[in-house]
Coordinates of C-alpha atoms in Angstrom, one line a residue:
Chain A
M1168 CA 13.0 -32.8 61.6
F1169 CA 10.7 -34.8 59.3
D1170 CA 7.5 -34.2 60.7
D1171 CA 5.8 -33.4 57.0
L1172 CA 6.8 -37.0 55.8
R1173 CA 5.1 -38.5 57.8
D1174 CA 2.2 -38.5 54.5
L1175 CA 4.5 -40.2 52.9
Y1176 CA 5.8 -42.9 55.4
Q1177 CA 2.3 -43.5 57.4
E1178 CA 2.8 -45.9 60.4
V1179 CA 1.1 -49.1 58.0
I1180 CA 3.8 -48.4 55.6
L1181 CA 6.8 -48.6 58.1
D1182 CA 5.3 -51.6 59.4
H1183 CA 5.1 -53.4 56.1
S1184 CA 8.4 -52.1 55.0
K1185 CA 10.2 -53.7 58.3
R1186 CA 8.1 -56.7 58.4
P1187 CA 6.7 -57.4 55.0
R1188 CA 3.6 -60.1 54.6
N1189 CA 4.3 -63.0 52.3
F1190 CA 8.0 -62.8 52.0
R1191 CA 9.1 -66.1 50.6
H1192 CA 9.2 -68.0 47.7
P1193 CA 6.2 -70.4 47.4
P1194 CA 7.7 -73.8 46.2
D1195 CA 4.1 -74.5 44.3
A1196 CA 4.6 -70.7 42.8
N1197 CA 3.8 -71.3 38.9
H1198 CA 4.3 -67.7 37.5
Q1199 CA 6.8 -65.1 38.8
A1200 CA 9.0 -61.6 37.5
K1201 CA 11.6 -59.5 38.2
G1202 CA 10.7 -56.0 39.1
E1203 CA 13.5 -53.7 38.7
N1204 CA 13.8 -50.1 39.3
P1205 CA 17.8 -49.3 37.7
L1206 CA 17.9 -45.3 39.2
C1207 CA 17.4 -46.2 42.7
G1208 CA 18.3 -50.3 42.7
D1209 CA 15.0 -51.6 44.0
R1210 CA 14.8 -55.4 42.7
L1211 CA 12.5 -57.7 43.8
I1212 CA 10.5 -60.8 42.5
V1213 CA 7.1 -61.0 42.8
Y1214 CA 5.9 -65.3 42.7
L1215 CA 2.5 -66.5 41.8
T1216 CA 0.3 -69.6 42.2
V1217 CA -2.2 -69.3 40.0
D1218 CA -5.0 -72.6 40.1
G1219 CA -6.3 -74.5 37.8
D1220 CA -9.3 -71.6 37.5
G1221 CA -7.3 -69.2 36.6
R1222 CA -7.0 -67.6 40.3
I1223 CA -4.4 -65.9 42.4
A1224 CA -4.5 -68.6 45.2
D1225 CA -1.0 -67.6 46.4
A1226 CA 1.1 -64.4 46.1
A1227 CA 4.9 -63.5 47.7
F1228 CA 7.9 -61.6 47.3
L1229 CA 11.3 -61.5 47.5
G1230 CA 13.5 -58.4 47.2
N1231 CA 15.5 -55.1 48.3
G1232 CA 13.8 -52.1 48.3
C1233 CA 13.0 -48.8 49.4
A1234 CA 10.1 -48.6 52.4
I1235 CA 7.8 -47.4 49.9
S1236 CA 8.4 -50.3 47.0
K1237 CA 8.5 -53.0 49.6
A1238 CA 5.3 -51.9 52.0
S1239 CA 3.6 -52.3 48.4
A1240 CA 4.6 -55.4 47.5
S1241 CA 3.7 -57.0 51.3
L1242 CA 0.1 -55.4 50.8
M1243 CA -0.2 -56.2 47.4
T1244 CA 0.3 -60.0 47.8
E1245 CA -2.6 -59.9 50.9
L1246 CA -4.9 -58.3 48.0
V1247 CA -4.3 -59.9 44.8
K1248 CA -5.1 -63.3 46.9
G1249 CA -8.0 -64.7 45.4
K1250 CA -8.1 -62.2 42.7
S1251 CA -9.0 -63.6 39.0
A1252 CA -6.7 -62.5 36.8
A1253 CA -8.8 -59.5 35.3
E1254 CA -9.9 -58.7 38.8
A1255 CA -6.0 -58.1 39.7
K1256 CA -5.1 -56.1 36.9
A1257 CA -8.7 -54.1 37.5
L1258 CA -7.2 -53.6 40.9
F1259 CA -3.7 -52.6 39.6
T1260 CA -5.5 -49.9 37.6
G1261 CA -7.3 -48.2 40.6
F1262 CA -3.9 -48.0 42.6
H1263 CA -1.8 -46.7 39.9
D1264 CA -4.9 -44.1 39.0
L1265 CA -4.6 -43.4 42.7
C1266 CA -0.9 -42.7 43.1
T1267 CA -0.9 -40.7 39.9
C1268 CA -4.2 -38.8 39.8
D1269 CA -5.4 -35.5 41.9
D1270 CA -9.2 -37.1 40.5
P1271 CA -9.0 -40.6 39.4
P1272 CA -11.7 -42.1 37.4
P1273 CA -14.4 -44.4 37.9
L1274 CA -13.3 -47.3 39.4
S1275 CA -13.7 -50.6 37.1
D1276 CA -17.0 -52.6 38.6
L1277 CA -13.9 -55.1 39.3
V1278 CA -12.4 -53.6 41.9
R1279 CA -14.0 -53.9 45.9
E1280 CA -14.0 -50.3 47.5
E1281 CA -12.4 -51.8 50.3
D1282 CA -9.7 -53.0 49.0
L1283 CA -8.5 -50.0 47.4
E1284 CA -8.7 -48.3 50.2
K1285 CA -6.3 -49.9 52.2
L1286 CA -4.1 -48.8 49.4
H1287 CA -5.0 -45.5 50.4
V1288 CA -1.5 -45.3 52.7
L1289 CA -0.2 -45.1 49.4
S1290 CA -1.2 -42.4 47.7
G1291 CA 0.9 -40.1 49.7
V1292 CA 3.4 -40.8 46.4
R1293 CA 1.2 -38.3 44.4
Q1294 CA 3.5 -35.5 46.0
F1295 CA 6.6 -37.3 44.9
P1296 CA 6.4 -38.2 41.1
V1297 CA 10.1 -40.2 41.7
R1298 CA 8.3 -42.3 44.3
V1299 CA 5.2 -43.2 42.2
K1300 CA 7.7 -45.9 40.6
C1301 CA 8.8 -47.1 44.1
A1302 CA 5.0 -47.6 44.9
T1303 CA 4.4 -49.6 41.6
L1304 CA 7.4 -51.5 41.2
A1305 CA 5.8 -54.7 42.5
W1306 CA 2.5 -54.7 40.8
H1307 CA 3.9 -54.5 37.5
A1308 CA 5.8 -57.3 38.1
M1309 CA 2.7 -58.9 39.5
D1310 CA 1.2 -58.0 36.0
A1311 CA 4.1 -59.2 34.2
A1312 CA 3.9 -62.6 35.8
M1313 CA 0.1 -63.0 35.1
A1314 CA 1.1 -62.3 31.4
G1315 CA 3.8 -64.8 31.4
A1316 CA 6.8 -62.2 31.1
A1317 CA 9.8 -62.8 33.4
K1318 CA 10.5 -58.8 34.1
A1319 CA 8.9 -55.9 34.7
S1320 CA 10.9 -52.6 34.9
T1321 CA 9.9 -49.1 36.1
E1322 CA 12.3 -47.5 35.0
Chain B
M1326 CA 48.0 -18.8 22.0
T1327 CA 48.5 -19.3 25.4
A1328 CA 46.2 -18.4 28.8
Q1329 CA 47.0 -14.8 30.3
P1330 CA 48.2 -15.6 34.0
R1331 CA 45.1 -13.4 35.6
P1332 CA 44.9 -11.4 39.1
S1333 CA 43.8 -13.6 41.6
A1334 CA 40.1 -12.9 42.6
H1335 CA 40.4 -14.7 46.1
P1336 CA 43.7 -13.7 48.0
L1337 CA 44.4 -16.6 49.4
P1338 CA 45.1 -16.6 53.1
R1339 CA 48.3 -18.9 53.5
N1340 CA 46.6 -22.2 53.8
G1341 CA 43.8 -22.3 51.3
Y1342 CA 40.7 -20.1 50.5
D1343 CA 38.0 -18.4 52.2
V1344 CA 34.8 -20.9 51.7
A1345 CA 32.3 -17.9 52.3
E1346 CA 33.6 -15.7 50.3
V1347 CA 34.3 -18.4 47.5
R1348 CA 30.3 -19.3 47.9
K1349 CA 29.4 -15.9 47.3
D1350 CA 30.7 -16.9 43.5
F1351 CA 28.3 -19.6 43.3
P1352 CA 24.9 -17.9 42.6
I1353 CA 22.5 -21.1 43.5
L1354 CA 23.7 -21.8 46.7
S1355 CA 22.1 -18.9 48.2
R1356 CA 18.4 -21.0 47.3
Q1357 CA 15.8 -22.6 49.8
V1358 CA 14.9 -26.1 48.9
H1359 CA 11.5 -27.3 51.0
G1360 CA 12.6 -23.7 53.3
K1361 CA 15.6 -25.0 54.3
P1362 CA 19.0 -23.6 53.5
L1363 CA 20.5 -25.7 50.2
T1364 CA 23.3 -28.4 51.3
Y1365 CA 24.9 -28.9 47.8
L1366 CA 26.4 -32.5 48.7
D1367 CA 26.2 -33.7 44.7
S1368 CA 28.9 -32.4 42.9
A1369 CA 30.5 -35.5 41.6
A1370 CA 27.3 -36.1 40.1
S1371 CA 27.3 -32.4 38.7
A1372 CA 28.9 -29.6 40.1
Q1373 CA 27.2 -26.1 40.6
K1374 CA 28.5 -23.3 38.4
P1375 CA 30.3 -19.9 39.4
R1376 CA 29.2 -16.5 38.2
A1377 CA 32.1 -16.5 36.1
V1378 CA 31.1 -19.2 33.9
I1379 CA 27.6 -18.4 33.7
D1380 CA 28.9 -14.2 32.5
A1381 CA 31.8 -16.0 30.1
M1382 CA 29.0 -18.2 28.2
R1383 CA 25.9 -15.1 28.6
R1384 CA 29.5 -12.6 27.2
L1385 CA 30.1 -14.9 24.4
M1386 CA 26.7 -14.8 23.0
E1387 CA 26.0 -11.2 23.4
E1388 CA 29.1 -10.4 22.0
D1389 CA 31.3 -12.1 20.0
Y1390 CA 29.2 -15.8 18.9
S1391 CA 29.0 -17.1 15.9
N1392 CA 30.3 -20.2 14.0
V1393 CA 33.9 -21.4 14.5
H1394 CA 37.0 -22.5 12.3
R1395 CA 34.4 -21.2 9.2
G1396 CA 34.4 -17.9 8.5
V1397 CA 36.3 -14.5 7.3
H1398 CA 34.2 -12.0 9.3
T1399 CA 35.2 -10.5 12.4
L1400 CA 32.4 -12.7 14.8
S1401 CA 34.0 -15.9 13.6
Q1402 CA 37.9 -15.3 13.7
R1403 CA 37.1 -13.4 17.3
S1404 CA 34.3 -16.7 18.2
T1405 CA 37.2 -19.3 16.6
D1406 CA 40.3 -17.4 18.8
L1407 CA 38.0 -17.5 22.0
Y1408 CA 37.7 -21.6 21.3
E1409 CA 41.3 -22.0 20.2
A1410 CA 42.5 -20.4 23.3
V1411 CA 40.6 -23.0 25.7
R1412 CA 42.3 -25.8 24.0
D1413 CA 45.6 -24.0 25.6
K1414 CA 43.7 -23.8 28.8
V1415 CA 42.8 -27.2 28.8
A1416 CA 46.5 -28.8 28.4
A1417 CA 48.1 -25.9 30.6
F1418 CA 45.5 -27.7 33.4
L1419 CA 46.2 -31.3 32.6
N1420 CA 50.2 -30.5 31.9
A1421 CA 50.1 -31.8 28.3
P1422 CA 53.4 -31.4 26.2
A1423 CA 51.2 -30.0 23.6
R1424 CA 47.7 -28.6 22.4
E1425 CA 46.9 -30.7 19.8
T1426 CA 47.0 -33.4 22.8
I1427 CA 43.4 -32.0 23.4
V1428 CA 40.1 -33.4 21.8
F1429 CA 36.7 -31.9 22.8
T1430 CA 33.8 -34.0 23.1
R1431 CA 30.4 -33.9 24.4
N1432 CA 31.4 -35.8 27.7
A1433 CA 33.5 -38.4 28.9
T1434 CA 31.2 -41.1 27.9
E1435 CA 31.9 -39.5 24.3
A1436 CA 35.2 -39.6 24.9
F1437 CA 35.1 -43.4 26.0
N1438 CA 32.9 -43.9 23.1
L1439 CA 35.5 -42.6 21.1
V1440 CA 38.6 -44.4 22.3
A1441 CA 36.8 -47.4 21.5
Q1442 CA 35.3 -46.9 18.2
S1443 CA 38.3 -45.2 16.6
W1444 CA 41.2 -47.2 18.7
G1445 CA 39.8 -50.4 19.8
R1446 CA 38.1 -51.0 16.3
T1447 CA 41.9 -50.4 14.7
N1448 CA 43.4 -52.4 17.5
L1449 CA 41.3 -55.3 19.4
G1450 CA 40.5 -58.4 18.1
P1451 CA 39.7 -62.2 18.8
G1452 CA 42.2 -63.5 21.3
D1453 CA 43.5 -59.7 23.0
E1454 CA 41.9 -58.7 26.6
I1455 CA 41.7 -55.9 27.8
V1456 CA 41.6 -55.0 31.7
L1457 CA 39.0 -52.8 33.5
S1458 CA 38.4 -52.8 37.3
E1459 CA 35.6 -53.2 39.5
M1460 CA 34.7 -50.0 40.5
E1461 CA 34.5 -48.1 36.4
H1462 CA 31.4 -46.2 35.8
H1463 CA 29.6 -47.8 33.2
A1464 CA 31.0 -45.2 30.5
N1465 CA 34.3 -47.4 31.1
I1466 CA 32.5 -50.5 30.8
V1467 CA 29.8 -50.6 28.2
P1468 CA 31.4 -48.5 25.1
W1469 CA 33.9 -52.0 25.5
Q1470 CA 31.4 -53.9 25.9
L1471 CA 29.3 -52.8 22.4
L1472 CA 32.6 -53.3 20.6
Q1473 CA 33.5 -57.0 22.2
A1474 CA 30.6 -58.2 21.1
E1475 CA 31.7 -57.3 17.5
R1476 CA 35.3 -57.7 17.5
G1477 CA 35.3 -60.8 19.8
F1478 CA 38.0 -60.1 22.9
A1479 CA 37.7 -60.7 26.2
I1480 CA 37.8 -58.4 29.1
K1481 CA 39.4 -58.6 32.2
V1482 CA 37.9 -57.3 35.7
A1483 CA 41.3 -55.8 38.4
P1484 CA 39.5 -56.2 41.7
V1485 CA 39.2 -53.9 44.5
D1486 CA 39.8 -55.2 47.8
D1487 CA 37.1 -54.9 51.0
R1488 CA 37.8 -51.2 52.1
G1489 CA 37.4 -50.2 48.2
A1490 CA 41.8 -50.1 48.2
F1491 CA 43.1 -51.0 44.6
P1492 CA 45.6 -54.0 45.2
M1493 CA 48.4 -53.3 42.5
D1494 CA 49.6 -57.2 42.8
R1495 CA 45.8 -58.3 41.9
F1496 CA 45.8 -55.7 38.8
V1497 CA 49.5 -56.4 37.7
D1498 CA 48.5 -60.7 37.7
L1499 CA 46.0 -59.5 35.4
L1500 CA 48.4 -58.5 32.3
G1501 CA 49.9 -60.9 30.1
P1502 CA 50.9 -61.3 26.6
R1503 CA 47.2 -61.4 25.2
T1504 CA 46.8 -57.6 27.2
K1505 CA 46.5 -54.6 24.9
L1506 CA 44.5 -51.9 27.0
V1507 CA 44.1 -51.3 30.2
S1508 CA 41.2 -48.6 31.3
L1509 CA 40.5 -47.5 34.5
A1510 CA 38.5 -45.3 36.6
H1511 CA 41.6 -42.3 38.0
A1512 CA 39.2 -42.0 41.1
S1513 CA 36.0 -43.8 41.6
N1514 CA 33.3 -42.5 41.9
V1515 CA 31.4 -44.4 44.7
L1516 CA 34.5 -45.2 46.6
G1517 CA 36.4 -42.2 46.3
T1518 CA 39.8 -44.7 46.0
I1519 CA 42.4 -42.7 43.5
T1520 CA 44.7 -45.7 41.6
P1521 CA 48.4 -45.0 41.3
A1522 CA 47.9 -43.6 37.7
A1523 CA 51.6 -42.5 37.0
E1524 CA 52.6 -46.4 38.1
I1525 CA 49.7 -48.7 36.7
A1526 CA 50.7 -46.0 33.3
R1527 CA 54.3 -47.2 33.6
I1528 CA 53.9 -50.4 34.0
C1529 CA 51.6 -50.7 30.6
R1530 CA 54.4 -48.5 28.8
E1531 CA 57.3 -51.6 30.0
R1532 CA 54.6 -54.0 28.4
G1533 CA 53.7 -51.8 25.4
I1534 CA 50.1 -52.1 26.9
T1535 CA 48.1 -49.2 25.9
V1536 CA 46.3 -47.0 29.1
M1537 CA 43.8 -45.1 29.5
F1538 CA 42.2 -43.0 33.1
D1539 CA 39.0 -41.9 33.6
G1540 CA 39.3 -38.6 35.4
S1541 CA 36.2 -37.3 35.8
Q1542 CA 36.6 -37.8 39.6
A1543 CA 40.0 -37.3 39.9
A1544 CA 40.5 -34.0 37.5
V1545 CA 38.2 -31.9 40.2
H1546 CA 40.2 -32.8 43.2
M1547 CA 43.4 -32.7 42.8
P1548 CA 46.1 -31.8 40.2
V1549 CA 46.3 -33.9 37.4
D1550 CA 49.6 -34.2 35.5
M1551 CA 50.2 -35.9 31.9
K1552 CA 53.6 -35.2 31.7
A1553 CA 54.0 -37.6 34.9
I1554 CA 51.5 -39.7 34.3
D1555 CA 52.1 -39.8 30.4
P1556 CA 49.1 -42.3 29.3
D1557 CA 47.8 -42.7 26.2
F1558 CA 44.1 -41.4 27.1
Y1559 CA 42.8 -39.8 29.8
V1560 CA 39.2 -37.7 29.8
F1561 CA 37.5 -35.6 32.1
T1562 CA 33.7 -33.9 31.7
G1563 CA 33.5 -30.3 32.2
H1564 CA 30.2 -30.4 34.3
K1565 CA 32.1 -31.9 37.4
L1566 CA 34.6 -29.1 37.3
Y1567 CA 32.3 -26.6 37.6
G1568 CA 31.9 -26.1 33.9
P1569 CA 28.6 -26.4 31.6
T1570 CA 27.2 -29.8 30.4
G1571 CA 27.7 -30.8 26.8
I1572 CA 31.9 -30.4 26.8
G1573 CA 34.2 -33.1 27.6
V1574 CA 38.0 -33.4 27.2
L1575 CA 39.9 -36.4 25.8
Y1576 CA 44.1 -36.6 26.1
G1577 CA 45.4 -38.4 23.8
R1578 CA 49.0 -38.8 23.3
R1579 CA 50.4 -37.1 20.5
E1580 CA 51.4 -40.8 18.7
T1581 CA 48.7 -43.0 19.7
L1582 CA 46.2 -40.2 17.9
A1583 CA 48.2 -39.7 15.0
T1584 CA 47.4 -44.0 14.6
M1585 CA 43.7 -43.2 15.0
P1586 CA 41.0 -42.9 12.1
P1587 CA 38.1 -41.0 12.4
W1588 CA 34.6 -42.0 14.3
Q1589 CA 32.4 -39.7 13.2
G1590 CA 32.5 -37.9 9.9
G1591 CA 31.3 -34.3 8.8
G1592 CA 32.2 -31.0 8.3
D1593 CA 35.2 -29.8 10.4
M1594 CA 37.5 -32.9 10.9
I1595 CA 38.0 -32.9 6.6
Q1596 CA 40.8 -32.1 4.6
S1597 CA 39.2 -32.4 1.6
V1598 CA 36.1 -33.7 -0.1
S1599 CA 35.2 -35.4 -3.0
F1600 CA 33.0 -38.3 -4.3
K1601 CA 35.8 -39.8 -5.0
G1602 CA 37.4 -39.7 -1.5
T1603 CA 37.9 -37.8 1.3
T1604 CA 41.2 -36.8 3.0
F1605 CA 41.3 -35.9 7.1
K1606 CA 42.9 -33.6 9.1
E1607 CA 45.1 -34.2 11.6
P1608 CA 44.2 -34.7 15.5
P1609 CA 42.5 -33.2 17.1
E1610 CA 40.1 -31.6 14.4
R1611 CA 40.1 -35.1 12.6
F1612 CA 38.1 -36.2 16.1
E1613 CA 35.8 -33.2 16.7
A1614 CA 33.4 -33.5 13.4
G1615 CA 30.4 -30.6 12.9
T1616 CA 29.9 -27.6 15.1
P1617 CA 31.7 -28.3 18.2
P1618 CA 29.9 -27.2 21.5
I1619 CA 31.2 -23.5 21.2
I1620 CA 29.3 -22.1 23.6
E1621 CA 29.9 -24.6 26.3
T1622 CA 33.8 -24.8 25.7
I1623 CA 34.3 -20.8 26.4
G1624 CA 32.3 -22.4 29.9
L1625 CA 35.0 -24.9 30.4
G1626 CA 37.8 -22.1 29.9
A1627 CA 36.3 -19.7 32.5
A1628 CA 35.3 -23.0 35.0
I1629 CA 39.3 -23.8 34.6
D1630 CA 40.2 -20.4 35.0
Y1631 CA 38.5 -20.0 38.3
V1632 CA 39.6 -23.5 39.8
T1633 CA 42.9 -22.5 38.7
D1634 CA 43.1 -19.4 40.5
L1635 CA 41.5 -21.0 43.9
G1636 CA 44.5 -23.7 43.3
M1637 CA 43.7 -27.3 42.6
D1638 CA 45.6 -28.3 46.0
A1639 CA 43.7 -25.7 47.8
I1640 CA 40.4 -27.5 46.8
G1641 CA 42.0 -30.8 47.3
A1642 CA 43.0 -30.0 51.2
H1643 CA 40.0 -28.0 51.6
E1644 CA 37.7 -31.3 50.6
R1645 CA 40.0 -33.3 52.4
A1646 CA 39.5 -31.7 55.5
L1647 CA 35.9 -32.0 54.9
L1648 CA 35.6 -35.8 54.4
H1649 CA 37.8 -36.2 57.0
H1650 CA 35.2 -34.5 59.5
A1651 CA 32.3 -36.2 57.8
T1652 CA 34.0 -39.6 58.4
M1653 CA 34.8 -39.3 61.6
R1654 CA 31.4 -38.3 62.5
M1655 CA 29.7 -40.8 60.5
E1656 CA 31.6 -43.7 61.7
Q1657 CA 30.2 -42.7 65.3
L1658 CA 26.4 -43.2 64.4
E1659 CA 25.6 -47.1 64.7
G1660 CA 23.8 -48.9 61.8
A1661 CA 26.1 -46.5 59.3
R1662 CA 28.3 -48.5 57.1
I1663 CA 30.8 -46.5 55.1
I1664 CA 31.7 -48.0 51.8
G1665 CA 35.0 -47.5 50.5
T1666 CA 37.2 -46.5 53.4
A1667 CA 41.0 -46.5 51.2
P1668 CA 43.6 -44.4 52.3
G1669 CA 43.6 -41.2 50.4
K1670 CA 40.6 -41.2 48.9
A1671 CA 39.0 -38.4 47.5
A1672 CA 35.5 -36.5 49.3
I1673 CA 33.4 -38.9 48.2
L1674 CA 31.2 -40.5 51.4
S1675 CA 29.2 -43.1 50.2
F1676 CA 26.8 -45.1 53.2
T1677 CA 24.6 -47.0 54.3
I1678 CA 22.2 -47.3 57.0
E1679 CA 21.1 -50.1 58.5
G1680 CA 17.4 -50.8 58.0
V1681 CA 16.7 -48.0 55.7
H1682 CA 17.3 -47.6 51.9
P1683 CA 19.0 -45.2 50.4
H1684 CA 16.5 -44.5 48.2
D1685 CA 14.6 -43.1 51.3
I1686 CA 17.1 -41.8 53.1
G1687 CA 17.7 -39.4 50.2
S1688 CA 13.9 -38.4 49.9
L1689 CA 14.4 -37.3 53.7
L1690 CA 17.4 -35.5 53.6
D1691 CA 15.9 -33.5 50.5
R1692 CA 13.2 -32.4 53.3
A1693 CA 16.2 -31.2 55.3
G1694 CA 17.7 -29.0 52.3
I1695 CA 20.4 -31.7 51.9
A1696 CA 21.0 -33.1 48.1
V1697 CA 22.6 -36.1 48.1
R1698 CA 22.9 -39.1 45.2
V1699 CA 20.9 -42.2 46.0
G1700 CA 21.3 -45.7 44.0
R1701 CA 23.7 -47.8 42.2
H1702 CA 25.7 -44.7 40.9
C1703 CA 26.4 -46.5 37.4
A1704 CA 28.3 -48.8 38.7
E1705 CA 26.2 -51.9 38.9
P1706 CA 28.9 -54.3 39.5
L1707 CA 30.4 -51.7 42.1
M1708 CA 27.4 -52.8 44.0
D1709 CA 27.2 -56.1 43.7
R1710 CA 30.8 -56.3 44.5
F1711 CA 30.0 -55.0 48.2
G1712 CA 26.6 -56.8 48.4
V1713 CA 24.4 -53.9 48.5
G1714 CA 21.8 -52.8 46.6
A1715 CA 22.1 -49.3 46.7
T1716 CA 24.2 -46.8 48.0
A1717 CA 23.2 -43.0 49.6
R1718 CA 26.7 -40.9 48.3
A1719 CA 27.4 -37.4 49.8
S1720 CA 30.3 -35.8 47.6
F1721 CA 31.9 -32.8 48.5
G1722 CA 33.1 -29.7 46.4
L1723 CA 35.4 -26.9 46.7
Y1724 CA 32.1 -24.7 48.0
N1725 CA 30.9 -26.7 50.7
T1726 CA 31.5 -26.3 54.3
V1727 CA 32.2 -28.1 58.2
E1728 CA 28.4 -26.8 59.2
E1729 CA 27.4 -28.6 55.5
A1730 CA 28.9 -31.9 56.4
D1731 CA 27.8 -31.5 60.4
R1732 CA 24.0 -31.0 58.8
L1733 CA 24.4 -34.0 56.8
V1734 CA 25.4 -36.4 59.3
D1735 CA 23.0 -35.0 62.2
A1736 CA 20.3 -35.2 59.6
V1737 CA 21.3 -39.1 58.6
K1738 CA 20.8 -39.6 62.2
A1739 CA 17.3 -38.0 62.0
V1740 CA 16.8 -40.4 59.4
Q1741 CA 17.9 -43.2 61.9
E1742 CA 15.1 -42.1 64.5
F1743 CA 12.3 -41.9 61.9
F1744 CA 12.4 -45.4 60.6
A1745 CA 13.5 -46.7 64.2

């Protein structure tokens, strides 16, 4: 009945949503922020452990959300580990463009192509504008956590 | 001016109406979504409009339109007559004792804000208490919180039980000498639970407590009777009753309205204006500042004629049969949980599917042409009460069919398989 939705819900997304990676609260996390999408009831917290050099040593999350938002959060925690604040932000920008632009602008030098490629499984949300918020929720929270804010909303 | 009896457009079979015939009255129901016939199960969010409503609004604009209450010319008088005739229709629809008890608002939310800002600001202060319930729509929570910040009264919350029923003893326990107001859903927009409004109003009257009901989800599913319930306030909105957006109704008991100051100022609500002082009209005009939603009011009148013609009892019976059928089938799906199983509930079916977020359910059902609402339904405290972040909600209207209920459950089963 839903074969044409396989673009949106690729196997990788179903896998990450059912078995999210880094789905935990690290005791040494020193940055965190809530992400909330009041429209659909998605709620998650992103935890970051930022080391003395300003690099993300560990990234994790907890919360409830749809398959898209959970898979995106899971993939994000894998990808931002080891990144500086500027690199993490540049990857967020690249990912956001991927979700919203049919013809994305050129990538920042701070983004590794192979990182963005791993996020291509989520690009199907371009056809579903209301789901872009789901895909970017954890990223907004990560961005807010790095900036020191307590909360991000994608309303 | 009273509403004239109209010849019935749908001669009724003994036990109700022919839903296939009724569906032809709603142009939108013949469209497709993603190549599938539209299955519209979101009437609790907003109902679709019959041709009669669309035509009445168009006819007004093409033939009779002008501003109301302000002119000697023919069109102004004609528009005023049509507009005021709807007040009579609404009064008859609610079995209200008088046309002066009917105040037109923009929607149910505005009616709550009107009562909070006019009655509430005058009557609530430090030490006072008001009682709401866990199943209130945000429209019956936030206006009181806004006023609370200024007036410093306390808000108490009556619980619902695990089935979503409203235990009267727990509610009565909350009433005390400081209780000034009880404001409750007559039917829950998530659970479908119907509260015993007449009994609640009687208990409040005996204790001198002002009582208000949110009829947004009740007035669309069953006959509601102001003489039988006798509340101080009762609100509903036009767009859930197959009418247009932009028009809502506040019923107010005449004696209560008479004590209330205006809440918005402007034209139409004044007796006389001078810079030395201004006097106001009597209710209901006192609460209708500025040019009202004239076209929408005419649409609401046509919607009331339409549902009255079918019969609110017949509509309720038809919807209950659909709810029963859908519930029976949904209960057989392993992993499906129905939120709200109170006896005698209205035709609203909220559910969750184990392992699948409601948002994903909604996206998939949309592909099957099925419109349901997913999320928190403007009732976040209730979501917390049931320990769910969100639910999917199918709501049945007068035009839905058993085939559509089957289509829903079959599609939910396919959603489970998709995510298995």
